């Protein structure tokens, strides 16, 4: 693509990930990237490549995913937003469209990301929110979970909570905030803010936290797992449907 | 079925109606009655006929539908509830199972029903609740809607709000309560309690109310529609996904 007349457009997008095989384009499956790229292509009358702050897995949701694409089109951002929202399926919403400098990159420039993980901790399920939370019917000790979360704050090697297939990226991340809210009406919300997250990091942390919450592990074991840098020690991976990418800051 | 050893079981059921062609069994489509009847049949090892307090339409939900069936099985009600919940899809939940006198009839004995209709009244949709509300992006005057609802309380001929195909039942019903709650964060909830409802009555009332809310009709017109007993005068039928059967009292 020649640079002449090229614009860079930043989109902030919410989606219900239930019916998608994750963000990243794949040959066979329906992905968020493929669906949104196609509608943008129609609006700007040329193929585009949509780059997100990071991929989300199948079944994971976003309240504020950020992505960008370059285009020769001179379409107004408000018109683009309205047009996309009229064409996209009703489980995807373009919240904002902005013109940004050509240098802006949704992935490389992300400074801080916030994730939320929602748990329903009571006997009865919530059938209307079944795609938006992890239902755990046994009692959880939130004090222990809260102490574990406090251990995560700061700069650490998070290899223990990284899934395989992540390549050989630097496993050190800085967590600015790791808290649990609730229980309120049986609802718990785990909030994590960091300068970046490794593959499945939030889900691996939440799965291990829940083992602490039900008394299978204690806070000292959680600390040992974090310090060991060994994925084999940590607990199960929490299911995808409780996870929301809340926002990305630049 | 011989009466010897026959029991009558009352079930209170919640369901997300999104993926069903309504309550009532039909030859081709997936209905709530058919799915639940089949699982009960497995649990009690004989075919059963499940009778609800009333049918709900495709896309309509229930927080507390009530139904009953007769069986020779001596299965405990708690075991029945747990077994059904383990077999039923995760958009249906048996909340209670009770042994009741043989005379109990879920439809004929219902004394009072409560419905809720949920509206989201703001510019932006809520993609995570899109199957559980009617999104109206133009402003609504809730004072006018509230005055109309007050007119409905009491005993009236509700023919104006009855859809065709209801047979020639008595169109007189007594509405004990008709109120609007909100707006709170753009959310409105219309609550109606009555001794019974005609076909599509809540959806036809809500559709006409919304026309008052947006200024297309006024309160006097609404009163005239109610008094006319003529379906042709009323407004559009509200879409199904905002409607919840909240509870049935006996």
Short mmCIF file of N, CA, C and O in Angstrom, two decimals, chain A residues 14-17 19 61-63 81 90-95 124-125 127-130 132 244, chain B residues 14-17 19 61-63 81 90-95 124-125 127-130 132 244:
data_model
loop_
_atom_site.label_atom_id
_atom_site.label_comp_id
_atom_site.label_asym_id
_atom_site.label_seq_id
_atom_site.Cartn_x
_atom_site.Cartn_y
_atom_site.Cartn_z
N UNK A 14 -16.92 -3.64 21.26
CA UNK A 14 -17.44 -4.57 22.26
C UNK A 14 -17.99 -5.79 21.53
O UNK A 14 -18.54 -5.65 20.43
N UNK A 15 -17.81 -6.95 22.12
CA UNK A 15 -18.42 -8.13 21.52
C UNK A 15 -18.74 -9.20 22.55
O UNK A 15 -18.09 -9.31 23.58
N UNK A 16 -19.79 -9.95 22.22
CA UNK A 16 -20.16 -11.17 22.92
C UNK A 16 -19.47 -12.30 22.16
O UNK A 16 -19.84 -12.61 21.02
N UNK A 17 -18.46 -12.91 22.76
CA UNK A 17 -17.64 -13.88 22.04
C UNK A 17 -18.24 -15.28 21.95
O UNK A 17 -17.62 -16.18 21.38
N UNK A 19 -20.42 -16.87 20.18
CA UNK A 19 -20.61 -17.56 18.90
C UNK A 19 -19.41 -17.48 17.96
O UNK A 19 -19.56 -17.70 16.75
N UNK A 61 -15.12 -12.47 25.91
CA UNK A 61 -15.85 -11.27 25.50
C UNK A 61 -14.98 -10.01 25.60
O UNK A 61 -13.94 -10.03 26.24
N UNK A 62 -15.46 -8.92 25.00
CA UNK A 62 -14.77 -7.64 25.14
C UNK A 62 -15.77 -6.54 25.40
O UNK A 62 -16.81 -6.46 24.74
N UNK A 63 -15.46 -5.70 26.38
CA UNK A 63 -16.22 -4.46 26.58
C UNK A 63 -15.54 -3.33 25.82
O UNK A 63 -16.18 -2.34 25.49
N UNK A 81 -18.61 4.32 11.66
CA UNK A 81 -19.14 3.65 12.85
C UNK A 81 -20.60 3.26 12.64
O UNK A 81 -20.98 2.11 12.88
N UNK A 90 -25.62 -8.54 15.68
CA UNK A 90 -25.95 -7.78 16.89
C UNK A 90 -25.18 -8.25 18.12
O UNK A 90 -25.48 -7.80 19.23
N UNK A 91 -24.17 -9.12 17.96
CA UNK A 91 -23.29 -9.44 19.07
C UNK A 91 -21.94 -8.72 18.96
O UNK A 91 -21.01 -9.02 19.72
N UNK A 92 -21.85 -7.77 18.03
CA UNK A 92 -20.64 -6.95 17.88
C UNK A 92 -21.08 -5.50 17.80
O UNK A 92 -22.00 -5.17 17.05
N UNK A 93 -20.41 -4.61 18.57
CA UNK A 93 -20.75 -3.19 18.55
C UNK A 93 -19.49 -2.35 18.42
O UNK A 93 -18.59 -2.47 19.25
N UNK A 94 -19.44 -1.52 17.39
CA UNK A 94 -18.35 -0.53 17.27
C UNK A 94 -18.72 0.63 18.19
O UNK A 94 -19.72 1.32 17.96
N UNK A 95 -17.92 0.86 19.23
CA UNK A 95 -18.25 1.91 20.20
C UNK A 95 -17.67 3.25 19.76
O UNK A 95 -18.26 4.29 20.01
N UNK A 124 -27.58 -22.21 42.83
CA UNK A 124 -28.39 -22.15 41.62
C UNK A 124 -27.64 -21.45 40.47
O UNK A 124 -27.06 -20.39 40.69
N UNK A 125 -27.70 -21.99 39.28
CA UNK A 125 -27.10 -21.28 38.14
C UNK A 125 -27.95 -20.06 37.76
O UNK A 125 -29.07 -19.90 38.24
N UNK A 127 -29.40 -18.91 34.43
CA UNK A 127 -29.49 -19.38 33.04
C UNK A 127 -29.39 -18.23 32.04
O UNK A 127 -28.96 -18.43 30.92
N UNK A 128 -29.78 -17.01 32.46
CA UNK A 128 -29.77 -15.88 31.52
C UNK A 128 -28.36 -15.32 31.31
O UNK A 128 -28.12 -14.61 30.35
N UNK A 129 -27.46 -15.62 32.23
CA UNK A 129 -26.08 -15.13 32.10
C UNK A 129 -25.09 -16.28 31.96
O UNK A 129 -23.90 -16.10 32.23
N UNK A 130 -25.57 -17.43 31.53
CA UNK A 130 -24.70 -18.61 31.52
C UNK A 130 -23.49 -18.44 30.61
O UNK A 130 -22.46 -19.06 30.83
N UNK A 132 -21.79 -15.71 30.34
CA UNK A 132 -21.02 -14.55 30.79
C UNK A 132 -20.46 -14.72 32.19
O UNK A 132 -20.10 -13.73 32.84
N UNK A 244 -13.67 -11.10 30.36
CA UNK A 244 -13.96 -9.90 29.57
C UNK A 244 -12.70 -9.05 29.46
O UNK A 244 -12.10 -8.70 30.48
N UNK B 14 -37.68 -22.02 35.18
CA UNK B 14 -37.17 -20.81 34.54
C UNK B 14 -36.56 -21.21 33.20
O UNK B 14 -35.99 -22.29 33.07
N UNK B 15 -36.74 -20.36 32.19
CA UNK B 15 -36.08 -20.65 30.91
C UNK B 15 -35.77 -19.39 30.13
O UNK B 15 -36.43 -18.37 30.25
N UNK B 16 -34.70 -19.50 29.37
CA UNK B 16 -34.32 -18.51 28.36
C UNK B 16 -34.97 -19.00 27.07
O UNK B 16 -34.56 -20.03 26.51
N UNK B 17 -35.99 -18.28 26.60
CA UNK B 17 -36.78 -18.75 25.45
C UNK B 17 -36.15 -18.50 24.09
O UNK B 17 -36.74 -18.84 23.06
N UNK B 19 -33.89 -19.79 22.18
CA UNK B 19 -33.66 -20.85 21.20
C UNK B 19 -34.83 -21.82 21.03
O UNK B 19 -34.66 -22.92 20.51
N UNK B 61 -39.43 -15.40 27.71
CA UNK B 61 -38.71 -16.08 28.78
C UNK B 61 -39.60 -16.30 30.00
O UNK B 61 -40.65 -15.69 30.13
N UNK B 62 -39.13 -17.13 30.92
CA UNK B 62 -39.84 -17.32 32.18
C UNK B 62 -38.87 -17.32 33.34
O UNK B 62 -37.82 -17.95 33.28
N UNK B 63 -39.23 -16.59 34.40
CA UNK B 63 -38.51 -16.68 35.66
C UNK B 63 -39.19 -17.71 36.56
O UNK B 63 -38.57 -18.25 37.47
N UNK B 81 -35.90 -33.23 40.61
CA UNK B 81 -35.39 -31.90 40.26
C UNK B 81 -33.91 -31.98 39.87
O UNK B 81 -33.50 -31.46 38.83
N UNK B 90 -28.73 -26.06 29.28
CA UNK B 90 -28.45 -25.07 30.32
C UNK B 90 -29.24 -23.78 30.15
O UNK B 90 -28.98 -22.81 30.85
N UNK B 91 -30.23 -23.77 29.25
CA UNK B 91 -31.14 -22.61 29.19
C UNK B 91 -32.50 -22.92 29.83
O UNK B 91 -33.44 -22.12 29.71
N UNK B 92 -32.59 -24.05 30.51
CA UNK B 92 -33.82 -24.42 31.24
C UNK B 92 -33.40 -24.85 32.65
O UNK B 92 -32.45 -25.62 32.81
N UNK B 93 -34.10 -24.34 33.67
CA UNK B 93 -33.78 -24.70 35.06
C UNK B 93 -35.06 -25.05 35.81
O UNK B 93 -35.98 -24.23 35.88
N UNK B 94 -35.10 -26.24 36.37
CA UNK B 94 -36.20 -26.61 37.26
C UNK B 94 -35.88 -26.00 38.63
O UNK B 94 -34.88 -26.37 39.26
N UNK B 95 -36.71 -25.06 39.07
CA UNK B 95 -36.44 -24.37 40.34
C UNK B 95 -37.02 -25.14 41.52
O UNK B 95 -36.45 -25.13 42.60
N UNK B 124 -27.20 3.61 22.66
CA UNK B 124 -26.36 2.42 22.45
C UNK B 124 -27.09 1.14 22.83
O UNK B 124 -27.71 1.08 23.89
N UNK B 125 -26.99 0.12 22.02
CA UNK B 125 -27.57 -1.17 22.42
C UNK B 125 -26.74 -1.82 23.54
O UNK B 125 -25.64 -1.35 23.85
N UNK B 127 -25.24 -5.29 23.89
CA UNK B 127 -25.11 -6.53 23.10
C UNK B 127 -25.20 -7.77 23.97
O UNK B 127 -25.59 -8.83 23.50
N UNK B 128 -24.85 -7.66 25.26
CA UNK B 128 -24.85 -8.84 26.12
C UNK B 128 -26.27 -9.21 26.59
O UNK B 128 -26.49 -10.32 27.04
N UNK B 129 -27.18 -8.26 26.50
CA UNK B 129 -28.57 -8.53 26.91
C UNK B 129 -29.54 -8.41 25.74
O UNK B 129 -30.73 -8.21 25.95
N UNK B 130 -29.02 -8.53 24.52
CA UNK B 130 -29.87 -8.28 23.35
C UNK B 130 -31.05 -9.24 23.26
O UNK B 130 -32.07 -8.87 22.68
N UNK B 132 -32.80 -10.18 25.80
CA UNK B 132 -33.61 -10.05 27.02
C UNK B 132 -34.21 -8.67 27.17
O UNK B 132 -34.59 -8.28 28.28
N UNK B 244 -41.01 -11.44 30.06
CA UNK B 244 -40.73 -12.49 31.04
C UNK B 244 -42.00 -12.83 31.82
O UNK B 244 -42.63 -11.93 32.38
#
